PDB file of C-alpha atoms in Angstrom:
ATOM      1  CA  MET A 981     -21.838 -34.798  57.700  1.00 46.00           C
ATOM      2  CA  LYS A 982     -19.908 -31.542  57.839  1.00 51.00           C
ATOM      3  CA  ARG A 983     -17.770 -32.720  54.923  1.00 50.00           C
ATOM      4  CA  GLN A 984     -20.894 -33.200  52.758  1.00 52.00           C
ATOM      5  CA  GLU A 985     -22.211 -29.764  53.726  1.00 51.00           C
ATOM      6  CA  ALA A 986     -18.893 -28.183  52.748  1.00 50.00           C
ATOM      7  CA  THR A 987     -19.003 -29.958  49.380  1.00 50.00           C
ATOM      8  CA  ASP A 988     -22.612 -28.882  48.760  1.00 56.00           C
ATOM      9  CA  SER A 989     -21.750 -25.224  49.288  1.00 58.00           C
ATOM     10  CA  LEU A 990     -18.895 -25.175  46.768  1.00 58.00           C
ATOM     11  CA  PRO A 991     -19.779 -23.337  43.567  1.00 62.00           C
ATOM     12  CA  VAL A 992     -20.034 -25.567  40.501  1.00 76.00           C
ATOM     13  CA  LYS A 993     -17.854 -24.431  37.603  1.00 87.00           C
ATOM     14  CA  PRO A 994     -19.951 -23.872  34.500  1.00 91.00           C
ATOM     15  CA  ILE A 995     -19.352 -25.837  31.315  1.00 93.00           C
ATOM     16  CA  THR A 996     -17.457 -23.556  28.947  1.00 96.00           C
ATOM     17  CA  VAL A 997     -18.766 -23.392  25.393  1.00 96.00           C
ATOM     18  CA  LEU A 998     -17.631 -21.710  22.194  1.00 97.00           C
ATOM     19  CA  LEU A 999     -20.400 -21.005  19.664  1.00 96.00           C
ATOM     20  CA  ALA A1000     -19.308 -21.110  16.007  1.00 96.00           C
ATOM     21  CA  GLU A1001     -22.178 -19.889  13.833  1.00 94.00           C
ATOM     22  CA  ASP A1002     -22.080 -17.378  10.993  1.00 93.00           C
ATOM     23  CA  HIS A1003     -25.584 -15.960  11.498  1.00 93.00           C
ATOM     24  CA  ALA A1004     -25.232 -13.338  14.235  1.00 93.00           C
ATOM     25  CA  ASN A1005     -28.880 -13.262  15.322  1.00 92.00           C
ATOM     26  CA  PHE A1006     -29.085 -17.053  15.560  1.00 90.00           C
ATOM     27  CA  ARG A1007     -25.777 -17.141  17.454  1.00 91.00           C
ATOM     28  CA  LYS A1008     -26.994 -14.515  19.942  1.00 92.00           C
ATOM     29  CA  SER A1009     -30.266 -16.418  20.444  1.00 89.00           C
ATOM     30  CA  LEU A1010     -28.343 -19.651  21.025  1.00 88.00           C
ATOM     31  CA  LYS A1011     -26.199 -17.927  23.616  1.00 90.00           C
ATOM     32  CA  LEU A1012     -29.177 -16.588  25.549  1.00 88.00           C
ATOM     33  CA  LEU A1013     -30.992 -19.905  25.453  1.00 85.00           C
ATOM     34  CA  ILE A1014     -28.055 -22.148  26.313  1.00 86.00           C
ATOM     35  CA  GLU A1015     -26.924 -19.952  29.200  1.00 86.00           C
ATOM     36  CA  SER A1016     -30.429 -19.852  30.688  1.00 85.00           C
ATOM     37  CA  ASP A1017     -29.843 -23.296  32.236  1.00 78.00           C
ATOM     38  CA  GLY A1018     -27.216 -21.771  34.515  1.00 83.00           C
ATOM     39  CA  ASP A1019     -24.549 -24.488  34.275  1.00 89.00           C
ATOM     40  CA  ILE A1020     -23.294 -23.543  30.798  1.00 92.00           C
ATOM     41  CA  GLU A1021     -21.305 -20.405  29.980  1.00 94.00           C
ATOM     42  CA  VAL A1022     -20.607 -19.212  26.442  1.00 95.00           C
ATOM     43  CA  VAL A1023     -17.007 -17.982  26.588  1.00 96.00           C
ATOM     44  CA  GLY A1024     -16.685 -17.019  22.937  1.00 96.00           C
ATOM     45  CA  GLU A1025     -18.503 -16.592  19.644  1.00 96.00           C
ATOM     46  CA  ALA A1026     -17.036 -17.224  16.193  1.00 96.00           C
ATOM     47  CA  LYS A1027     -18.580 -16.127  12.906  1.00 96.00           C
ATOM     48  CA  ASN A1028     -16.427 -18.342  10.658  1.00 96.00           C
ATOM     49  CA  GLY A1029     -14.253 -21.437  10.792  1.00 95.00           C
ATOM     50  CA  ARG A1030     -10.936 -19.613  11.050  1.00 96.00           C
ATOM     51  CA  GLU A1031     -12.175 -17.552  13.966  1.00 97.00           C
ATOM     52  CA  ALA A1032     -13.445 -20.756  15.635  1.00 97.00           C
ATOM     53  CA  ILE A1033      -9.936 -22.244  15.444  1.00 97.00           C
ATOM     54  CA  ARG A1034      -8.318 -19.076  16.812  1.00 97.00           C
ATOM     55  CA  LEU A1035     -10.809 -18.780  19.691  1.00 97.00           C
ATOM     56  CA  ALA A1036     -10.576 -22.483  20.517  1.00 97.00           C
ATOM     57  CA  MET A1037      -6.802 -22.165  20.886  1.00 96.00           C
ATOM     58  CA  SER A1038      -7.005 -19.054  23.066  1.00 96.00           C
ATOM     59  CA  LEU A1039     -10.113 -19.765  25.164  1.00 96.00           C
ATOM     60  CA  HIS A1040      -9.808 -23.569  25.593  1.00 96.00           C
ATOM     61  CA  PRO A1041     -13.559 -24.231  25.820  1.00 97.00           C
ATOM     62  CA  GLN A1042     -14.710 -27.648  26.957  1.00 97.00           C
ATOM     63  CA  VAL A1043     -17.296 -27.886  24.155  1.00 97.00           C
ATOM     64  CA  ILE A1044     -17.666 -26.181  20.790  1.00 97.00           C
ATOM     65  CA  VAL A1045     -21.087 -25.945  19.158  1.00 95.00           C
ATOM     66  CA  MET A1046     -20.106 -25.788  15.484  1.00 95.00           C
ATOM     67  CA  ASP A1047     -22.140 -24.963  12.394  1.00 94.00           C
ATOM     68  CA  ILE A1048     -21.041 -26.727   9.211  1.00 92.00           C
ATOM     69  CA  ALA A1049     -21.728 -24.060   6.580  1.00 89.00           C
ATOM     70  CA  MET A1050     -19.569 -21.067   7.528  1.00 91.00           C
ATOM     71  CA  PRO A1051     -17.443 -18.661   5.484  1.00 89.00           C
ATOM     72  CA  LEU A1052     -13.652 -18.742   5.171  1.00 90.00           C
ATOM     73  CA  LEU A1053     -13.438 -22.303   6.518  1.00 92.00           C
ATOM     74  CA  ASN A1054     -16.321 -24.738   6.934  1.00 94.00           C
ATOM     75  CA  GLY A1055     -17.160 -26.262  10.302  1.00 93.00           C
ATOM     76  CA  LEU A1056     -15.986 -29.750   9.330  1.00 94.00           C
ATOM     77  CA  GLU A1057     -12.470 -28.590   8.464  1.00 95.00           C
ATOM     78  CA  ALA A1058     -12.391 -26.304  11.509  1.00 96.00           C
ATOM     79  CA  THR A1059     -13.389 -29.295  13.676  1.00 96.00           C
ATOM     80  CA  ARG A1060     -10.621 -31.440  12.185  1.00 95.00           C
ATOM     81  CA  GLN A1061      -7.983 -28.757  12.775  1.00 95.00           C
ATOM     82  CA  ILE A1062      -9.129 -27.969  16.320  1.00 96.00           C
ATOM     83  CA  LEU A1063      -9.188 -31.603  17.398  1.00 95.00           C
ATOM     84  CA  LYS A1064      -5.777 -32.236  15.837  1.00 95.00           C
ATOM     85  CA  THR A1065      -4.192 -29.792  18.276  1.00 94.00           C
ATOM     86  CA  SER A1066      -6.709 -29.991  21.163  1.00 95.00           C
ATOM     87  CA  PRO A1067      -8.191 -33.496  21.321  1.00 94.00           C
ATOM     88  CA  ALA A1068      -9.773 -32.912  24.751  1.00 94.00           C
ATOM     89  CA  ILE A1069     -12.230 -30.383  23.302  1.00 96.00           C
ATOM     90  CA  ARG A1070     -15.613 -31.878  22.412  1.00 96.00           C
ATOM     91  CA  VAL A1071     -17.265 -30.655  19.206  1.00 96.00           C
ATOM     92  CA  LEU A1072     -21.010 -30.790  18.751  1.00 94.00           C
ATOM     93  CA  ILE A1073     -22.192 -30.106  15.212  1.00 93.00           C
ATOM     94  CA  LEU A1074     -25.339 -27.987  14.950  1.00 90.00           C
ATOM     95  CA  SER A1075     -26.481 -27.895  11.346  1.00 87.00           C
ATOM     96  CA  ALA A1076     -29.536 -27.316   9.190  1.00 85.00           C
ATOM     97  CA  HIS A1077     -28.511 -30.365   7.145  1.00 79.00           C
ATOM     98  CA  PRO A1078     -29.594 -33.829   8.396  1.00 79.00           C
ATOM     99  CA  ASP A1079     -27.894 -35.394   5.363  1.00 78.00           C
ATOM    100  CA  PRO A1080     -26.205 -38.735   6.267  1.00 78.00           C
ATOM    101  CA  GLU A1081     -23.123 -37.700   4.266  1.00 79.00           C
ATOM    102  CA  TYR A1082     -22.644 -34.609   6.452  1.00 82.00           C
ATOM    103  CA  ILE A1083     -23.105 -36.718   9.579  1.00 83.00           C
ATOM    104  CA  GLN A1084     -20.538 -39.261   8.408  1.00 82.00           C
ATOM    105  CA  GLN A1085     -18.047 -36.507   7.519  1.00 86.00           C
ATOM    106  CA  ALA A1086     -18.574 -34.863  10.915  1.00 87.00           C
ATOM    107  CA  MET A1087     -17.834 -38.125  12.722  1.00 85.00           C
ATOM    108  CA  MET A1088     -14.758 -38.732  10.577  1.00 88.00           C
ATOM    109  CA  CYS A1089     -13.517 -35.246  11.545  1.00 90.00           C
ATOM    110  CA  GLY A1090     -13.882 -36.174  15.225  1.00 92.00           C
ATOM    111  CA  ALA A1091     -17.175 -34.525  16.210  1.00 92.00           C
ATOM    112  CA  SER A1092     -18.833 -36.016  19.298  1.00 92.00           C
ATOM    113  CA  GLY A1093     -22.387 -35.389  18.200  1.00 90.00           C
ATOM    114  CA  TYR A1094     -24.737 -33.935  15.651  1.00 90.00           C
ATOM    115  CA  LEU A1095     -27.906 -31.897  16.077  1.00 90.00           C
ATOM    116  CA  ILE A1096     -30.146 -30.263  13.543  1.00 88.00           C
ATOM    117  CA  LYS A1097     -30.940 -26.602  14.134  1.00 84.00           C
ATOM    118  CA  GLN A1098     -34.597 -27.379  14.691  1.00 78.00           C
ATOM    119  CA  SER A1099     -33.668 -29.239  17.909  1.00 73.00           C
ATOM    120  CA  SER A1100     -35.034 -27.734  21.084  1.00 65.00           C
ATOM    121  CA  THR A1101     -32.767 -25.746  23.367  1.00 64.00           C
ATOM    122  CA  GLN A1102     -33.184 -28.381  26.090  1.00 68.00           C
ATOM    123  CA  VAL A1103     -31.758 -30.928  23.662  1.00 86.00           C
ATOM    124  CA  LEU A1104     -28.797 -28.645  22.940  1.00 88.00           C
ATOM    125  CA  ALA A1105     -28.000 -28.225  26.645  1.00 88.00           C
ATOM    126  CA  GLN A1106     -28.402 -31.977  27.180  1.00 89.00           C
ATOM    127  CA  ALA A1107     -26.119 -32.664  24.212  1.00 90.00           C
ATOM    128  CA  VAL A1108     -23.434 -30.322  25.577  1.00 92.00           C
ATOM    129  CA  ARG A1109     -23.515 -32.151  28.923  1.00 92.00           C
ATOM    130  CA  GLU A1110     -23.410 -35.596  27.284  1.00 91.00           C
ATOM    131  CA  VAL A1111     -20.483 -34.917  24.962  1.00 93.00           C
ATOM    132  CA  LEU A1112     -18.574 -33.389  27.879  1.00 93.00           C
ATOM    133  CA  LYS A1113     -18.981 -36.746  29.677  1.00 92.00           C
ATOM    134  CA  GLY A1114     -17.361 -38.452  26.682  1.00 91.00           C
ATOM    135  CA  ASN A1115     -20.593 -39.732  25.128  1.00 89.00           C
ATOM    136  CA  SER A1116     -21.832 -39.210  21.613  1.00 86.00           C
ATOM    137  CA  PHE A1117     -25.127 -37.417  21.078  1.00 87.00           C
ATOM    138  CA  PHE A1118     -27.458 -37.333  18.103  1.00 84.00           C
ATOM    139  CA  CYS A1119     -30.891 -35.688  18.048  1.00 81.00           C
ATOM    140  CA  ALA A1120     -33.846 -38.029  17.500  1.00 69.00           C
ATOM    141  CA  PRO A1121     -34.316 -37.369  13.769  1.00 72.00           C
ATOM    142  CA  ILE A1122     -30.714 -38.490  13.269  1.00 72.00           C
ATOM    143  CA  ALA A1123     -30.304 -41.096  16.030  1.00 71.00           C
ATOM    144  CA  LYS A1124     -33.140 -43.411  14.997  1.00 70.00           C
ATOM    145  CA  PRO A1125     -32.064 -43.850  11.342  1.00 66.00           C
ATOM    146  CA  LEU A1126     -28.454 -44.151  12.504  1.00 68.00           C
ATOM    147  CA  ARG A1127     -29.355 -46.840  15.054  1.00 69.00           C
ATOM    148  CA  ASP A1128     -31.443 -48.703  12.466  1.00 68.00           C
ATOM    149  CA  HIS A1129     -28.556 -48.566   9.967  1.00 66.00           C
ATOM    150  CA  CYS A1130     -26.118 -49.965  12.550  1.00 66.00           C
ATOM    151  CA  ARG A1131     -28.525 -52.762  13.495  1.00 70.00           C
ATOM    152  CA  LYS A1132     -28.908 -53.674   9.822  1.00 70.00           C
ATOM    153  CA  LEU A1133     -25.126 -53.822   9.397  1.00 66.00           C
ATOM    154  CA  PHE A1134     -24.742 -55.994  12.511  1.00 66.00           C
ATOM    155  CA  ALA A1135     -27.497 -58.357  11.324  1.00 68.00           C
ATOM    156  CA  LYS A1136     -25.868 -58.764   7.921  1.00 66.00           C
ATOM    157  CA  GLY A1137     -22.412 -59.149   9.421  1.00 64.00           C
ATOM    158  CA  GLU A1138     -21.271 -56.240   7.278  1.00 57.00           C
ATOM    159  CA  LEU A1139     -20.262 -53.821   9.980  1.00 51.00           C
ATOM    160  CA  LEU A1140     -16.576 -54.654   9.622  1.00 50.00           C
ATOM    161  CA  LYS A1141     -16.783 -54.049   5.893  1.00 50.00           C
ATOM    162  CA  GLU A1142     -18.113 -50.516   6.341  1.00 48.00           C
ATOM    163  CA  LYS A1143     -15.951 -47.406   6.612  1.00 46.00           C
ATOM    164  CA  VAL A1144     -14.394 -46.423   9.931  1.00 42.00           C
ATOM    165  CA  ALA A1145     -17.051 -43.725  10.297  1.00 45.00           C
ATOM    166  CA  SER A1146     -19.849 -46.308  10.484  1.00 45.00           C
ATOM    167  CA  LEU A1147     -18.018 -48.114  13.261  1.00 42.00           C
ATOM    168  CA  ALA A1148     -17.503 -44.848  15.143  1.00 46.00           C
ATOM    169  CA  LEU A1149     -21.173 -43.978  14.747  1.00 47.00           C
ATOM    170  CA  CYS A1150     -22.338 -47.348  16.064  1.00 45.00           C
ATOM    171  CA  ALA A1151     -19.843 -47.408  18.926  1.00 41.00           C
ATOM    172  CA  GLY A1152     -20.965 -44.077  20.390  1.00 44.00           C
ATOM    173  CA  THR A1153     -23.823 -43.632  22.787  1.00 41.00           C
ATOM    174  CA  LEU A1154     -26.826 -42.735  20.697  1.00 44.00           C
ATOM    175  CA  ALA A1155     -28.994 -40.466  22.772  1.00 43.00           C
ATOM    176  CA  LEU A1156     -32.555 -40.225  21.573  1.00 41.00           C
ATOM    177  CA  SER A1157     -34.335 -37.033  22.462  1.00 40.00           C
TER     178      SER A1157
END
């Protein structure tokens, strides 16, 4: 019993997150909201894709919450470059665009999940925790159509004919929120 008590009293290391978002006010709001859960710590903030790459290499966050539309280098290309050199980092796309083409491109670049900016902060914190575990995470407005598309491909026997991105999307854990 003493061993369990000793384990319970150990401080839990927070999940380290880098926020990559070009809108400063939105980025600051995200930071306040995501850190309010207590188990997530924002260790850096990037205002463009190049800065996201630089901070990812120096700070080594566990998860990056990445906007797609950023100056100097978009979030998709920044994701690809970061994961090329640091594959253990998990990237969660947070975008205003629920366009299936963006989602497919994000998955092809190696992102672990995709949320639209209208998602609640509880969903964002949940998504950070899930991708850190190695799961994929998609907010409900994206997950349901994605799941339905994968089911349709399986039913038709066409899944193997689809692009690699479709297979990656169907293989991940689709978390509905």
